[in-house]
Amino acid sequence: MEQQTKVGKYLFLAEPFHCDFSNHLFMGHLGNHLLNAADFHANDRDFGMHYLNTIYKTWVLSRLSIEMHEMPSAYAHFYVETWVENVMRFFTHRNFKMTDSETGRVYGYGRSVWAMIDIRTRQPADILAVKDGAIATYVDTQMSCPIDTPLRVKTGKDMLLQRTIDTHYSDVDVNGHINSVKYIEHALNLWDAHWYQTHRIHRIDVAYVAESHWGDRLHLYLEQVSDEEYNICILKQSVDEELPVETCRIKIRFVNN
Amino acid sequence: MEQQTKVGKYLFLAEPFHCDFSNHLFMGHLGNHLLNAADFHANDRDFGMHYLNTIYKTWVLSRLSIEMHEMPSAYAHFYVETWVENVMRFFTHRNFKMTDSETGRVYGYGRSVWAMIDIRTRQPADILAVKDGAIATYVDTQMSCPIDTPLRVKTGKDMLLQRTIDTHYSDVDVNGHINSVKYIEHALNLWDAHWYQTHRIHRIDVAYVAESHWGDRLHLYLEQVSDEEYNICILKQSVDEELPVETCRIKIRFVNN
């Protein structure tokens, strides 16, 4: 394997059919690009899924935060740079920077927190035990990520059930879990055309609490924190379990267009 | 604009999070790649949306058929070749060929039918009147597309309502219409995990009848034609209209894994 730099830089296209009615990339598709960049970066450095699967380990996304000054428009080519900010025994922090490939203009930044688990036991695994902590040699301290660390999403008593949805074939990823970006899509679907005509998403924070599975029913609860800030709590209900269990929490901050 | 060949060839990646639980690309995402290839090919030759928007015209997808021997697996790089098979006054036929970029192995083929409309009147426009029929100079007669032409989807009296869904922000494209591939996703969501564990999609034929819009309610009707062939009819119901109207018809042929 050739020597790799600490920072990975990947080119993406804001595909026309991945853009919303305002002609800007959907936040869900941007999230997918970030997950791809993370995956490519880790695989290229031999601590990605490709290697981990051979030792019965996998990465699990715990937090994802994205803050955008501007969303790429249809047909824009943009870079996602990604790097490991730090690594501890059970968690690692990975950051993202999104820039226009032509002008270098910064669209925004992202932060994420990942855990490692043993696929057989589903228990946390020691990240630093993999290849004698080789991931630590890739920690980058030069790049800056000038956005807040993942925001805590408090679930208050004013949460109101907004929608209950069933999960289907298209929601499920290769692990049989509901795809991480599908929660974002389902959450953003809570707002109507009128809202999106006057607002765009400034920042989204997602805390992934527990995996949900194909066939689970998702209950979406919403709480308004301020005019433009909302907390969402998604509970999952399996067919074989009576009580709903929290699967993820999301905080969304909108800004006026 | 530099001289272009008749056939466009575009490289795509079967992104890991665009793959289903069997580790193969979702048909919806493949459909999206085909629409991208069509869009790139047409724009590169100056009869795409970029030019058409300047003269208040746009392409409208009327039929899409995809037949696959095999679906790309996660991380596979594959080519989509696309070319114009013929062009008439109100319709043009565009074909697709999907191959593995490393081995050249053919995954499958696609066919599509497009109309052109005037954006202001929503009425059909004369394709051959655009740039004195310049599109005709790109008609390719060398490439073969060895699959059936788009199959007629008959809607019989045995259609049964399977599911009614509301359309949301994530369903809507830049034109304010429900995205063409979302119908495919919603249709494929009618089958459960048990079915997909033993079946894969061999062929899908979609006839787009009328556009539906953000907020429309979609009624999905299903009719079983044989053990592995199904017809789906999707009706849309606008909030301001009492009677549902047909928006698209889909035929799906599965094969046993």
mmCIF file of N, CA and C in Angstrom, chain B residues 131-194:
data_model
loop_
_atom_site.group_PDB
_atom_site.id
_atom_site.type_symbol
_atom_site.label_atom_id
_atom_site.label_comp_id
_atom_site.label_asym_id
_atom_site.label_seq_id
_atom_site.Cartn_x
_atom_site.Cartn_y
_atom_site.Cartn_z
ATOM 1 N N LYS B 131 -32.601 23.574 -33.195
ATOM 2 C CA LYS B 131 -31.321 23.635 -33.925
ATOM 3 C C LYS B 131 -31.376 22.854 -35.236
ATOM 4 N N ASP B 132 -32.446 23.034 -35.948
ATOM 5 C CA ASP B 132 -32.603 22.352 -37.249
ATOM 6 C C ASP B 132 -32.391 20.845 -37.143
ATOM 7 N N GLY B 133 -32.852 20.274 -36.057
ATOM 8 C CA GLY B 133 -32.773 18.813 -35.918
ATOM 9 C C GLY B 133 -31.377 18.296 -35.654
ATOM 10 N N ALA B 134 -30.554 19.107 -34.993
ATOM 11 C CA ALA B 134 -29.157 18.725 -34.746
ATOM 12 C C ALA B 134 -29.035 17.377 -34.033
ATOM 13 N N ILE B 135 -30.010 17.045 -33.208
ATOM 14 C CA ILE B 135 -29.955 15.775 -32.471
ATOM 15 C C ILE B 135 -29.845 14.589 -33.433
ATOM 16 N N ALA B 136 -30.438 14.736 -34.632
ATOM 17 C CA ALA B 136 -30.442 13.630 -35.599
ATOM 18 C C ALA B 136 -29.029 13.246 -36.037
ATOM 19 N N THR B 137 -28.094 14.200 -35.972
ATOM 20 C CA THR B 137 -26.726 13.882 -36.383
ATOM 21 C C THR B 137 -26.046 12.957 -35.369
ATOM 22 N N TYR B 138 -26.656 12.794 -34.209
ATOM 23 C CA TYR B 138 -26.065 11.928 -33.178
ATOM 24 C C TYR B 138 -26.720 10.554 -33.098
ATOM 25 N N VAL B 139 -27.705 10.311 -33.958
ATOM 26 C CA VAL B 139 -28.344 8.994 -33.930
ATOM 27 C C VAL B 139 -27.313 7.928 -34.269
ATOM 28 N N ASP B 140 -27.221 6.927 -33.417
ATOM 29 C CA ASP B 140 -26.249 5.855 -33.614
ATOM 30 C C ASP B 140 -26.954 4.576 -34.061
ATOM 31 N N THR B 141 -26.419 3.971 -35.111
ATOM 32 C CA THR B 141 -27.039 2.741 -35.612
ATOM 33 C C THR B 141 -26.108 1.549 -35.457
ATOM 34 N N GLN B 142 -24.978 1.758 -34.787
ATOM 35 C CA GLN B 142 -23.991 0.679 -34.630
ATOM 36 C C GLN B 142 -24.204 -0.123 -33.344
ATOM 37 N N MET B 143 -24.517 0.571 -32.271
ATOM 38 C CA MET B 143 -24.662 -0.101 -30.980
ATOM 39 C C MET B 143 -25.915 -0.974 -30.992
ATOM 40 N N SER B 144 -25.819 -2.123 -30.355
ATOM 41 C CA SER B 144 -27.019 -2.953 -30.259
ATOM 42 C C SER B 144 -27.528 -2.953 -28.823
ATOM 43 N N CYS B 145 -28.816 -3.096 -28.709
ATOM 44 C CA CYS B 145 -29.463 -3.114 -27.395
ATOM 45 C C CYS B 145 -30.385 -4.335 -27.353
ATOM 46 N N PRO B 146 -29.791 -5.497 -27.041
ATOM 47 C CA PRO B 146 -30.513 -6.769 -27.217
ATOM 48 C C PRO B 146 -31.515 -7.073 -26.115
ATOM 49 N N ILE B 147 -32.370 -6.131 -25.818
ATOM 50 C CA ILE B 147 -33.494 -6.415 -24.907
ATOM 51 C C ILE B 147 -34.766 -5.906 -25.573
ATOM 52 N N ASP B 148 -35.896 -6.419 -25.103
ATOM 53 C CA ASP B 148 -37.183 -6.010 -25.661
ATOM 54 C C ASP B 148 -37.392 -4.509 -25.543
ATOM 55 N N THR B 149 -38.130 -3.960 -26.481
ATOM 56 C CA THR B 149 -38.539 -2.561 -26.362
ATOM 57 C C THR B 149 -39.460 -2.443 -25.138
ATOM 58 N N PRO B 150 -39.680 -1.226 -24.670
ATOM 59 C CA PRO B 150 -40.492 -1.055 -23.454
ATOM 60 C C PRO B 150 -41.790 -1.854 -23.522
ATOM 61 N N LEU B 151 -42.031 -2.624 -22.490
ATOM 62 C CA LEU B 151 -43.204 -3.491 -22.449
ATOM 63 C C LEU B 151 -44.436 -2.682 -22.072
ATOM 64 N N ARG B 152 -45.510 -3.012 -22.693
ATOM 65 C CA ARG B 152 -46.770 -2.364 -22.359
ATOM 66 C C ARG B 152 -47.244 -2.918 -21.017
ATOM 67 N N VAL B 153 -47.594 -2.032 -20.123
ATOM 68 C CA VAL B 153 -48.079 -2.470 -18.819
ATOM 69 C C VAL B 153 -49.596 -2.327 -18.821
ATOM 70 N N LYS B 154 -50.258 -3.451 -18.914
ATOM 71 C CA LYS B 154 -51.726 -3.401 -18.896
ATOM 72 C C LYS B 154 -52.193 -3.324 -17.453
ATOM 73 N N THR B 155 -53.152 -2.491 -17.221
ATOM 74 C CA THR B 155 -53.698 -2.438 -15.873
ATOM 75 C C THR B 155 -55.040 -3.145 -15.895
ATOM 76 N N GLY B 156 -55.056 -4.303 -15.290
ATOM 77 C CA GLY B 156 -56.250 -5.143 -15.321
ATOM 78 C C GLY B 156 -57.210 -4.800 -14.196
ATOM 79 N N LYS B 157 -58.247 -5.582 -14.124
ATOM 80 C CA LYS B 157 -59.262 -5.322 -13.104
ATOM 81 C C LYS B 157 -58.903 -6.015 -11.792
ATOM 82 N N ASP B 158 -57.790 -6.752 -11.801
ATOM 83 C CA ASP B 158 -57.392 -7.455 -10.578
ATOM 84 C C ASP B 158 -56.394 -6.661 -9.750
ATOM 85 N N MET B 159 -56.231 -5.404 -10.119
ATOM 86 C CA MET B 159 -55.335 -4.531 -9.353
ATOM 87 C C MET B 159 -55.885 -4.339 -7.942
ATOM 88 N N LEU B 160 -55.029 -4.547 -6.957
ATOM 89 C CA LEU B 160 -55.460 -4.362 -5.571
ATOM 90 C C LEU B 160 -54.632 -3.267 -4.909
ATOM 91 N N LEU B 161 -55.295 -2.402 -4.185
ATOM 92 C CA LEU B 161 -54.594 -1.338 -3.480
ATOM 93 C C LEU B 161 -53.719 -1.947 -2.384
ATOM 94 N N GLN B 162 -52.420 -1.650 -2.446
ATOM 95 C CA GLN B 162 -51.483 -2.218 -1.482
ATOM 96 C C GLN B 162 -51.052 -1.210 -0.420
ATOM 97 N N ARG B 163 -50.919 0.026 -0.854
ATOM 98 C CA ARG B 163 -50.343 1.007 0.071
ATOM 99 C C ARG B 163 -50.678 2.417 -0.430
ATOM 100 N N THR B 164 -50.906 3.301 0.501
ATOM 101 C CA THR B 164 -51.084 4.716 0.172
ATOM 102 C C THR B 164 -50.019 5.498 0.912
ATOM 103 N N ILE B 165 -49.306 6.341 0.186
ATOM 104 C CA ILE B 165 -48.222 7.102 0.823
ATOM 105 C C ILE B 165 -48.342 8.578 0.483
ATOM 106 N N ASP B 166 -47.898 9.380 1.407
ATOM 107 C CA ASP B 166 -47.822 10.814 1.162
ATOM 108 C C ASP B 166 -46.461 11.136 0.577
ATOM 109 N N THR B 167 -46.391 12.156 -0.251
ATOM 110 C CA THR B 167 -45.098 12.568 -0.807
ATOM 111 C C THR B 167 -44.566 13.760 -0.015
ATOM 112 N N HIS B 168 -43.244 13.776 0.125
ATOM 113 C CA HIS B 168 -42.593 14.749 0.992
ATOM 114 C C HIS B 168 -41.422 15.418 0.274
ATOM 115 N N TYR B 169 -40.790 16.313 1.010
ATOM 116 C CA TYR B 169 -39.616 17.071 0.543
ATOM 117 C C TYR B 169 -38.606 16.205 -0.216
ATOM 118 N N SER B 170 -38.250 15.043 0.336
ATOM 119 C CA SER B 170 -37.205 14.199 -0.270
ATOM 120 C C SER B 170 -37.630 13.570 -1.588
ATOM 121 N N ASP B 171 -38.930 13.569 -1.867
ATOM 122 C CA ASP B 171 -39.429 12.943 -3.097
ATOM 123 C C ASP B 171 -39.363 13.875 -4.302
ATOM 124 N N VAL B 172 -39.128 15.144 -4.036
ATOM 125 C CA VAL B 172 -39.394 16.164 -5.060
ATOM 126 C C VAL B 172 -38.111 16.630 -5.738
ATOM 127 N N ASP B 173 -38.144 16.744 -7.057
ATOM 128 C CA ASP B 173 -36.958 17.169 -7.791
ATOM 129 C C ASP B 173 -36.991 18.670 -8.053
ATOM 130 N N VAL B 174 -36.012 19.121 -8.819
ATOM 131 C CA VAL B 174 -35.829 20.552 -9.028
ATOM 132 C C VAL B 174 -36.996 21.173 -9.803
ATOM 133 N N ASN B 175 -37.787 20.334 -10.484
ATOM 134 C CA ASN B 175 -38.945 20.847 -11.204
ATOM 135 C C ASN B 175 -40.200 20.878 -10.336
ATOM 136 N N GLY B 176 -40.062 20.452 -9.089
ATOM 137 C CA GLY B 176 -41.227 20.408 -8.211
ATOM 138 C C GLY B 176 -42.072 19.156 -8.413
ATOM 139 N N HIS B 177 -41.572 18.239 -9.236
ATOM 140 C CA HIS B 177 -42.283 16.984 -9.482
ATOM 141 C C HIS B 177 -41.701 15.875 -8.625
ATOM 142 N N ILE B 178 -42.489 14.832 -8.420
ATOM 143 C CA ILE B 178 -41.931 13.650 -7.773
ATOM 144 C C ILE B 178 -40.859 13.081 -8.706
ATOM 145 N N ASN B 179 -39.672 12.879 -8.155
ATOM 146 C CA ASN B 179 -38.503 12.367 -8.877
ATOM 147 C C ASN B 179 -38.824 11.013 -9.534
ATOM 148 N N SER B 180 -38.414 10.878 -10.797
ATOM 149 C CA SER B 180 -38.742 9.666 -11.563
ATOM 150 C C SER B 180 -38.313 8.377 -10.866
ATOM 151 N N VAL B 181 -37.168 8.390 -10.192
ATOM 152 C CA VAL B 181 -36.697 7.142 -9.580
ATOM 153 C C VAL B 181 -37.411 6.879 -8.246
ATOM 154 N N LYS B 182 -38.064 7.883 -7.687
ATOM 155 C CA LYS B 182 -38.785 7.664 -6.425
ATOM 156 C C LYS B 182 -39.974 6.726 -6.627
ATOM 157 N N TYR B 183 -40.601 6.788 -7.816
ATOM 158 C CA TYR B 183 -41.689 5.847 -8.088
ATOM 159 C C TYR B 183 -41.162 4.414 -8.037
ATOM 160 N N ILE B 184 -39.955 4.228 -8.605
ATOM 161 C CA ILE B 184 -39.349 2.894 -8.600
ATOM 162 C C ILE B 184 -39.095 2.450 -7.160
ATOM 163 N N GLU B 185 -38.515 3.341 -6.353
ATOM 164 C CA GLU B 185 -38.245 2.993 -4.953
ATOM 165 C C GLU B 185 -39.529 2.649 -4.198
ATOM 166 N N HIS B 186 -40.540 3.493 -4.366
ATOM 167 C CA HIS B 186 -41.790 3.236 -3.651
ATOM 168 C C HIS B 186 -42.412 1.912 -4.105
ATOM 169 N N ALA B 187 -42.307 1.625 -5.399
ATOM 170 C CA ALA B 187 -42.879 0.373 -5.912
ATOM 171 C C ALA B 187 -42.120 -0.828 -5.350
ATOM 172 N N LEU B 188 -40.784 -0.759 -5.371
ATOM 173 C CA LEU B 188 -39.988 -1.901 -4.902
ATOM 174 C C LEU B 188 -40.141 -2.103 -3.397
ATOM 175 N N ASN B 189 -40.565 -1.064 -2.698
ATOM 176 C CA ASN B 189 -40.810 -1.180 -1.252
ATOM 177 C C ASN B 189 -42.025 -2.047 -0.929
ATOM 178 N N LEU B 190 -42.793 -2.438 -1.970
ATOM 179 C CA LEU B 190 -43.976 -3.276 -1.710
ATOM 180 C C LEU B 190 -43.602 -4.692 -1.310
ATOM 181 N N TRP B 191 -42.350 -5.114 -1.617
ATOM 182 C CA TRP B 191 -41.954 -6.476 -1.259
ATOM 183 C C TRP B 191 -41.112 -6.491 0.015
ATOM 184 N N ASP B 192 -41.221 -7.569 0.744
ATOM 185 C CA ASP B 192 -40.581 -7.633 2.062
ATOM 186 C C ASP B 192 -39.233 -8.365 2.010
ATOM 187 N N ALA B 193 -38.610 -8.442 3.153
ATOM 188 C CA ALA B 193 -37.272 -9.033 3.256
ATOM 189 C C ALA B 193 -37.264 -10.480 2.768
ATOM 190 N N HIS B 194 -38.292 -11.212 3.142
ATOM 191 C CA HIS B 194 -38.365 -12.623 2.771
ATOM 192 C C HIS B 194 -38.301 -12.776 1.244
#
